[in-house]
Amino acid sequence: MKVFQSHFQNGQWDPALPKTSDAQWVLTFGSRQIEQDSAFQLTISETFPNAESIGCSTSGEICDDQVFDNTMVLTAVTFDNTVLKTASVNANENTNSFETGKVLGAKLDGNNLKYVFVLSDGQKVNGTELVEGLLSVLPEGVLISGGLAGDDARFEETMVWHNQKVESGLLVICGFYGDSIRFGHGTLGGWDTFGPERNVTRASGNVLYELDDQPALDLYKNYLGDFSKDLPSSALLFPLSLKADGQSEAVVRTILNIDETDKSMTFAGDIPQGHTAKLMKANFERLIDGASGAAKNAMNSLKQDAELAILISCVGRRLVLKQRVDEELESVSDALSEDCVKCGFYSYGEISPLLSGDGCHLHNQTMTITTLSEV
Amino acid sequence: MHKLLARQIKRHKQTSQWTDQASPLLNAISMAYQDFDDEKIIIERSLELVSEELNQRNKVLKSKLVLLEETHLKLEDSLAILNSIFDATGEAIVGFDGKGNLLRCNYVAKKIFDISVSQKKINIRKTVLKVSRFLKKPGKFIQQLRDIKKHQNLDLFGIFEFLNGDLFEFHSSAQVVDKRLIGRVWCLRNVTQIKKNEILVQHQAYHDALTDLPNRLLLQDRLNQEISFAQRSNALVAVLFIDLDHFKKINDTLGHQLGDELLIEVASRLKFCVREADTLARLGGDEFVIILGSIVSHKMATKTCQRIIDKLKQYFIIHDKKYYISCSVGISLYPRDDQSPEELIRKADLAMYHAKEQGRGGFQFFDAALERLAHYNLDLENKLHGALKNNQFDVYYQPKICLQNNSLKKVEALLRWRVDGKSMISPTEFIPIAEQMGLIIPLGYWVIERVCQQINQWKNNGIEDVVVAINLSAQQFSESDFVEKIILTLEKHQLDGSCLDWEITESILLEDLDKVKQVLTELKALGSMISIDDFGTGYSSLQYLQRLPVDTLKIDRSFIVELAANPTEESLVSGVISLAHNLKLSVVAEGVEDSSMVDYLSRHGCDYIQGFYYYKPMNALSMTEVFLGNS
């Protein structure tokens, strides 16, 4: 397995692209304006004629241990013994995200399928339902990871691309086949909960209306104070920790949008009515430790040196860490092997199994890392 | 640029040239300063809001705590009430947990099973041993526990018999929550008295309360048994119906309590007269029935009757006083007289009535003639119902001739009944029935009314000063407003009481003598005469002749009929006549049929003669003609 990475910034590739490459898989994360440029697309298709090319818009694209905006990070992978199949579907074609997940998952042949990487629109899809849809059709035990596209922190429109298609609402899936491919995964948050436990008294799907019988939006506005004017992005400062009654493991939910008319808030995953919720806040050191921990878990579960690491981190972390976001990437970089190529993006949702490795879930506010190599 | 950074640059006197050069770095530092400020603002605000929220929640919790404490107090109160109810209930209640450990038991249970409060941990095994010690049949109890062990949700009901004879009804039910056995409750109730009462009630249902003899229900049951037994063994069954003679009088004059004591004594004497296996029952009042089962001949019944009659003839001593009583017995025989128990009792009853008619103190077997008589009487009774309305009665008159001057001023009114204009029915037949029916009261008034009309009619015909004798029955006497009605009738017809002569029999005098005296005195006050009818047949007590305002004695026809044949009758009649005269009473001889009797009576100073020798009873028209000298 060979990995080539180049960063496209201010119209220049650094390093320069090869004349032609037999890479089978090209990942491009970054600006949708660049992606939509036909000259750019032509360059990619001419340079990587054999490759399945996928990617998405971001809230910051990761190149090695740095994050960039309005650029494009290209990573091309040449597998020795692994077969790759891709498919895509538009969320607008289906009644709900569960159906979308089912349709998308069904496009892959389940035989000898080892790993699935998925990129999804970050605004029009309920990530929880998407994962459930995928799980319902994919063979049991197949590892799924991926993420939801971002659009800086505007929460307006995200895009996903698959070869020539560049669409809002698009979802793309990659299936990896063969006995050589190896994967590792790690996902950690590092946020602290604070304040009292609250009951989700009114919610529907991923839309939250009331906590403890009070409008959820009012609560957020109260806590944000002057920062309310920056809603919905400022709500990322206070993600929500959700727990089903009697369960110990909590999931973290991040805000996607707000609606002033009915004082509701839309989250990246389900907010089941009856669950208890707690506000969360950032602790810089723990966020950075979390990222490092996710990298270590991804390494340990791979059980050999990683050749490629795909980092998908939540936009909320970037908004909080601000300048210190580089520290997060550096700590990941330190935990991975030196010659491991790192790509990825800041997202509106992360998809990966929990630490224990069972199932697959939508996460928010985490650093989620998938490591790949071949034997 | 962040204010702090600007001040730092100024304090360290950096040139603008330096700041221009370091601009990107300074911007980054400035932003970092700003980020930390923002972060601090958010954290401080969050802290404040969180503490405010927590304070609010604390307040809510505190008020909830107060409520909770109040509820707790209320719960304690109601628990105390429940505990006292638990202890106060008459039932013993014992509760075990799912493992068989004693959880709770109330005061009654502790007392019964001798469980002390200090015995905290008592398991089922210990309790079983403890309870078993109290039971008559512990084996049965242990078997029941085994059943429970096998079927844990079993509900048990039953009765424990304690060694001391107490009976406890128990109920044991499993306590199951969500199909999980959490315990078992035993409730026990002392039903000793209830069971005793049940037995008593059962006994009372079949026995007479006063004498504790079998009652009518048990009698019928026993008679059924005897009949079916006799059927198989070709034996006879005799039913003896016993009625005490004149018992009502004892009750009325001596009081019910004494009457009851007498009945108890009678019952015990009757028991003495029958075999152990025979049934002696009391039907109520003074009626007893004896079943003699499996007898070979009716002679056995005869002997028993005689024994009974003799036994009851002997005086009774109640409250140190002697009392005499007799009884009449009717006998019916299975299978001769009937097959059914009810009919056998009815026929014995009928025979008993016949025995009474025959003069009491005797016994009588049922026979078909008796029954025919009974049917005849019943037929008469039915006909009597409509007789008055249908004008079937008539009043006849029989003159009493004064022997001194052969004058005719006195007549006796006699009731006659002709059914459907055909045969005449004798008063001796229908009067007793009319008395039984209560018809004698309206019939009596009808006669008085009729007689008064007739007296006036005679007056209209110029026949003056006629005195008409009217017979009075005991029932008429007991009418509270009898004299009042007589006065009204006399007033209505504008007659004086002296035109009437009231004939009463000696039997009336056996009723309440004071009451009789009062009525007679009142009648006498109206100017009427009083005669004693059928004198000599009854008690003929000289005492009442002195005490009562009597004018005349009527010597019963039986003495007069015998007069010619039997010389002793002569002296009897002459004795009565002189007795009457000594008491200043006049004498009427009834049933005089020939001249020799007239001579005799005339010789002995008899005052009036009544009989066929002079006149038969006749209707009003004929009587009027006799008065007018036309016949």
mmCIF file of N, CA, C and O in Angstrom, chain B residues 454-500:
data_model
loop_
_atom_site.group_PDB
_atom_site.id
_atom_site.type_symbol
_atom_site.label_atom_id
_atom_site.label_comp_id
_atom_site.label_asym_id
_atom_site.label_seq_id
_atom_site.Cartn_x
_atom_site.Cartn_y
_atom_site.Cartn_z
ATOM 1 N N GLN B 454 -140.775 -10.174 66.263
ATOM 2 C CA GLN B 454 -141.935 -11.037 66.493
ATOM 3 C C GLN B 454 -142.752 -10.574 67.704
ATOM 4 O O GLN B 454 -143.985 -10.567 67.673
ATOM 5 N N ILE B 455 -142.007 -10.161 68.783
ATOM 6 C CA ILE B 455 -142.719 -9.702 69.987
ATOM 7 C C ILE B 455 -143.628 -8.520 69.635
ATOM 8 O O ILE B 455 -144.800 -8.454 70.036
ATOM 9 N N ASN B 456 -143.045 -7.581 68.843
ATOM 10 C CA ASN B 456 -143.845 -6.418 68.425
ATOM 11 C C ASN B 456 -145.044 -6.816 67.562
ATOM 12 O O ASN B 456 -146.131 -6.252 67.672
ATOM 13 N N GLN B 457 -144.796 -7.803 66.704
ATOM 14 C CA GLN B 457 -145.894 -8.289 65.841
ATOM 15 C C GLN B 457 -147.040 -8.858 66.693
ATOM 16 O O GLN B 457 -148.208 -8.624 66.445
ATOM 17 N N TRP B 458 -146.585 -9.654 67.725
ATOM 18 C CA TRP B 458 -147.594 -10.211 68.643
ATOM 19 C C TRP B 458 -148.366 -9.098 69.350
ATOM 20 O O TRP B 458 -149.570 -9.117 69.496
ATOM 21 N N LYS B 459 -147.583 -8.073 69.785
ATOM 22 C CA LYS B 459 -148.222 -6.940 70.453
ATOM 23 C C LYS B 459 -149.280 -6.330 69.544
ATOM 24 O O LYS B 459 -150.387 -5.987 69.962
ATOM 25 N N ASN B 460 -148.890 -6.199 68.283
ATOM 26 C CA ASN B 460 -149.829 -5.639 67.315
ATOM 27 C C ASN B 460 -151.113 -6.485 67.205
ATOM 28 O O ASN B 460 -152.187 -5.996 66.912
ATOM 29 N N ASN B 461 -150.933 -7.800 67.441
ATOM 30 C CA ASN B 461 -152.083 -8.704 67.392
ATOM 31 C C ASN B 461 -152.800 -8.781 68.745
ATOM 32 O O ASN B 461 -153.606 -9.672 68.948
ATOM 33 N N GLY B 462 -152.382 -7.958 69.691
ATOM 34 C CA GLY B 462 -153.027 -7.938 70.996
ATOM 35 C C GLY B 462 -152.497 -8.968 71.959
ATOM 36 O O GLY B 462 -153.072 -9.234 73.004
ATOM 37 N N ILE B 463 -151.380 -9.609 71.567
ATOM 38 C CA ILE B 463 -150.790 -10.603 72.461
ATOM 39 C C ILE B 463 -149.720 -9.892 73.278
ATOM 40 O O ILE B 463 -148.634 -9.584 72.760
ATOM 41 N N GLU B 464 -150.003 -9.642 74.548
ATOM 42 C CA GLU B 464 -149.098 -8.857 75.381
ATOM 43 C C GLU B 464 -148.352 -9.767 76.351
ATOM 44 O O GLU B 464 -148.689 -10.924 76.541
ATOM 45 N N ASP B 465 -147.307 -9.186 76.943
ATOM 46 C CA ASP B 465 -146.546 -9.780 78.059
ATOM 47 C C ASP B 465 -145.919 -11.143 77.747
ATOM 48 O O ASP B 465 -145.740 -11.972 78.621
ATOM 49 N N VAL B 466 -145.641 -11.420 76.496
ATOM 50 C CA VAL B 466 -144.952 -12.666 76.153
ATOM 51 C C VAL B 466 -143.469 -12.511 76.520
ATOM 52 O O VAL B 466 -142.872 -11.477 76.254
ATOM 53 N N VAL B 467 -142.916 -13.553 77.168
ATOM 54 C CA VAL B 467 -141.473 -13.551 77.455
ATOM 55 C C VAL B 467 -140.817 -14.622 76.579
ATOM 56 O O VAL B 467 -141.208 -15.788 76.623
ATOM 57 N N VAL B 468 -139.878 -14.215 75.793
ATOM 58 C CA VAL B 468 -139.212 -15.151 74.877
ATOM 59 C C VAL B 468 -137.809 -15.471 75.397
ATOM 60 O O VAL B 468 -137.021 -14.565 75.695
ATOM 61 N N ALA B 469 -137.547 -16.795 75.528
ATOM 62 C CA ALA B 469 -136.202 -17.220 75.960
ATOM 63 C C ALA B 469 -135.301 -17.392 74.736
ATOM 64 O O ALA B 469 -135.702 -17.969 73.731
ATOM 65 N N ILE B 470 -134.101 -16.826 74.863
ATOM 66 C CA ILE B 470 -133.128 -16.933 73.759
ATOM 67 C C ILE B 470 -131.873 -17.600 74.297
ATOM 68 O O ILE B 470 -131.366 -17.222 75.357
ATOM 69 N N ASN B 471 -131.381 -18.618 73.535
ATOM 70 C CA ASN B 471 -130.146 -19.309 73.957
ATOM 71 C C ASN B 471 -128.919 -18.460 73.618
ATOM 72 O O ASN B 471 -128.809 -17.909 72.521
ATOM 73 N N LEU B 472 -127.993 -18.397 74.558
ATOM 74 C CA LEU B 472 -126.759 -17.647 74.325
ATOM 75 C C LEU B 472 -125.577 -18.614 74.289
ATOM 76 O O LEU B 472 -125.509 -19.537 75.097
ATOM 77 N N SER B 473 -124.664 -18.415 73.365
ATOM 78 C CA SER B 473 -123.466 -19.258 73.327
ATOM 79 C C SER B 473 -122.321 -18.518 74.033
ATOM 80 O O SER B 473 -122.378 -17.314 74.238
ATOM 81 N N ALA B 474 -121.301 -19.294 74.356
ATOM 82 C CA ALA B 474 -120.145 -18.725 75.067
ATOM 83 C C ALA B 474 -119.505 -17.611 74.246
ATOM 84 O O ALA B 474 -119.050 -16.592 74.778
ATOM 85 N N GLN B 475 -119.451 -17.788 72.915
ATOM 86 C CA GLN B 475 -118.802 -16.786 72.067
ATOM 87 C C GLN B 475 -119.529 -15.445 72.118
ATOM 88 O O GLN B 475 -118.904 -14.400 72.144
ATOM 89 N N GLN B 476 -120.868 -15.508 72.133
ATOM 90 C CA GLN B 476 -121.634 -14.255 72.222
ATOM 91 C C GLN B 476 -121.307 -13.528 73.524
ATOM 92 O O GLN B 476 -121.196 -12.324 73.570
ATOM 93 N N PHE B 477 -121.139 -14.313 74.546
ATOM 94 C CA PHE B 477 -120.823 -13.760 75.858
ATOM 95 C C PHE B 477 -119.505 -13.003 75.867
ATOM 96 O O PHE B 477 -119.350 -11.996 76.543
ATOM 97 N N SER B 478 -118.562 -13.550 75.109
ATOM 98 C CA SER B 478 -117.236 -12.922 75.159
ATOM 99 C C SER B 478 -117.167 -11.666 74.276
ATOM 100 O O SER B 478 -116.161 -10.984 74.292
ATOM 101 N N GLU B 479 -118.221 -11.362 73.525
ATOM 102 C CA GLU B 479 -118.261 -10.110 72.757
ATOM 103 C C GLU B 479 -118.260 -8.928 73.740
ATOM 104 O O GLU B 479 -119.111 -8.866 74.639
ATOM 105 N N SER B 480 -117.296 -8.012 73.565
ATOM 106 C CA SER B 480 -117.138 -6.960 74.568
ATOM 107 C C SER B 480 -118.354 -6.008 74.594
ATOM 108 O O SER B 480 -118.701 -5.461 75.626
ATOM 109 N N ASP B 481 -118.980 -5.848 73.411
ATOM 110 C CA ASP B 481 -120.092 -4.882 73.377
ATOM 111 C C ASP B 481 -121.456 -5.595 73.274
ATOM 112 O O ASP B 481 -122.416 -5.056 72.722
ATOM 113 N N PHE B 482 -121.495 -6.823 73.786
ATOM 114 C CA PHE B 482 -122.713 -7.621 73.640
ATOM 115 C C PHE B 482 -123.942 -6.904 74.260
ATOM 116 O O PHE B 482 -124.962 -6.682 73.593
ATOM 117 N N VAL B 483 -123.808 -6.493 75.562
ATOM 118 C CA VAL B 483 -124.947 -5.879 76.252
ATOM 119 C C VAL B 483 -125.350 -4.575 75.560
ATOM 120 O O VAL B 483 -126.537 -4.277 75.377
ATOM 121 N N GLU B 484 -124.333 -3.842 75.140
ATOM 122 C CA GLU B 484 -124.573 -2.572 74.437
ATOM 123 C C GLU B 484 -125.452 -2.791 73.201
ATOM 124 O O GLU B 484 -126.413 -2.064 72.963
ATOM 125 N N LYS B 485 -125.132 -3.826 72.468
ATOM 126 C CA LYS B 485 -125.901 -4.123 71.253
ATOM 127 C C LYS B 485 -127.342 -4.528 71.602
ATOM 128 O O LYS B 485 -128.287 -4.202 70.875
ATOM 129 N N ILE B 486 -127.482 -5.281 72.708
ATOM 130 C CA ILE B 486 -128.826 -5.694 73.126
ATOM 131 C C ILE B 486 -129.681 -4.445 73.449
ATOM 132 O O ILE B 486 -130.842 -4.331 73.017
ATOM 133 N N ILE B 487 -129.000 -3.513 74.176
ATOM 134 C CA ILE B 487 -129.731 -2.286 74.545
ATOM 135 C C ILE B 487 -130.195 -1.556 73.289
ATOM 136 O O ILE B 487 -131.350 -1.130 73.177
ATOM 137 N N LEU B 488 -129.268 -1.449 72.312
ATOM 138 C CA LEU B 488 -129.597 -0.749 71.069
ATOM 139 C C LEU B 488 -130.772 -1.421 70.358
ATOM 140 O O LEU B 488 -131.685 -0.763 69.849
ATOM 141 N N THR B 489 -130.715 -2.774 70.327
ATOM 142 C CA THR B 489 -131.788 -3.519 69.644
ATOM 143 C C THR B 489 -133.147 -3.275 70.343
ATOM 144 O O THR B 489 -134.173 -3.041 69.684
ATOM 145 N N LEU B 490 -133.117 -3.354 71.695
ATOM 146 C CA LEU B 490 -134.362 -3.133 72.433
ATOM 147 C C LEU B 490 -134.913 -1.722 72.170
ATOM 148 O O LEU B 490 -136.104 -1.527 71.961
ATOM 149 N N GLU B 491 -133.990 -0.759 72.173
ATOM 150 C CA GLU B 491 -134.399 0.634 71.906
ATOM 151 C C GLU B 491 -135.014 0.765 70.530
ATOM 152 O O GLU B 491 -136.035 1.424 70.333
ATOM 153 N N LYS B 492 -134.336 0.125 69.573
ATOM 154 C CA LYS B 492 -134.804 0.192 68.186
ATOM 155 C C LYS B 492 -136.263 -0.305 68.080
ATOM 156 O O LYS B 492 -137.074 0.267 67.352
ATOM 157 N N HIS B 493 -136.539 -1.381 68.819
ATOM 158 C CA HIS B 493 -137.884 -1.958 68.729
ATOM 159 C C HIS B 493 -138.823 -1.452 69.839
ATOM 160 O O HIS B 493 -139.934 -1.957 69.963
ATOM 161 N N GLN B 494 -138.303 -0.485 70.593
ATOM 162 C CA GLN B 494 -139.076 0.108 71.698
ATOM 163 C C GLN B 494 -139.633 -0.976 72.628
ATOM 164 O O GLN B 494 -140.818 -1.022 72.941
ATOM 165 N N LEU B 495 -138.722 -1.896 73.011
ATOM 166 C CA LEU B 495 -139.135 -2.988 73.882
ATOM 167 C C LEU B 495 -138.437 -2.878 75.218
ATOM 168 O O LEU B 495 -137.337 -2.316 75.315
ATOM 169 N N ASP B 496 -139.031 -3.447 76.214
ATOM 170 C CA ASP B 496 -138.422 -3.494 77.527
ATOM 171 C C ASP B 496 -137.675 -4.812 77.649
ATOM 172 O O ASP B 496 -138.091 -5.829 77.084
ATOM 173 N N GLY B 497 -136.536 -4.786 78.424
ATOM 174 C CA GLY B 497 -135.722 -5.981 78.593
ATOM 175 C C GLY B 497 -136.483 -7.126 79.236
ATOM 176 O O GLY B 497 -136.116 -8.307 79.082
ATOM 177 N N SER B 498 -137.584 -6.823 79.908
ATOM 178 C CA SER B 498 -138.304 -7.861 80.640
ATOM 179 C C SER B 498 -139.012 -8.841 79.708
ATOM 180 O O SER B 498 -139.471 -9.890 80.142
ATOM 181 N N CYS B 499 -139.061 -8.568 78.420
ATOM 182 C CA CYS B 499 -139.705 -9.501 77.487
ATOM 183 C C CYS B 499 -138.737 -10.600 77.047
ATOM 184 O O CYS B 499 -139.091 -11.465 76.261
ATOM 185 N N LEU B 500 -137.473 -10.535 77.535
ATOM 186 C CA LEU B 500 -136.487 -11.548 77.124
ATOM 187 C C LEU B 500 -135.993 -12.334 78.322
ATOM 188 O O LEU B 500 -135.890 -11.823 79.441
#
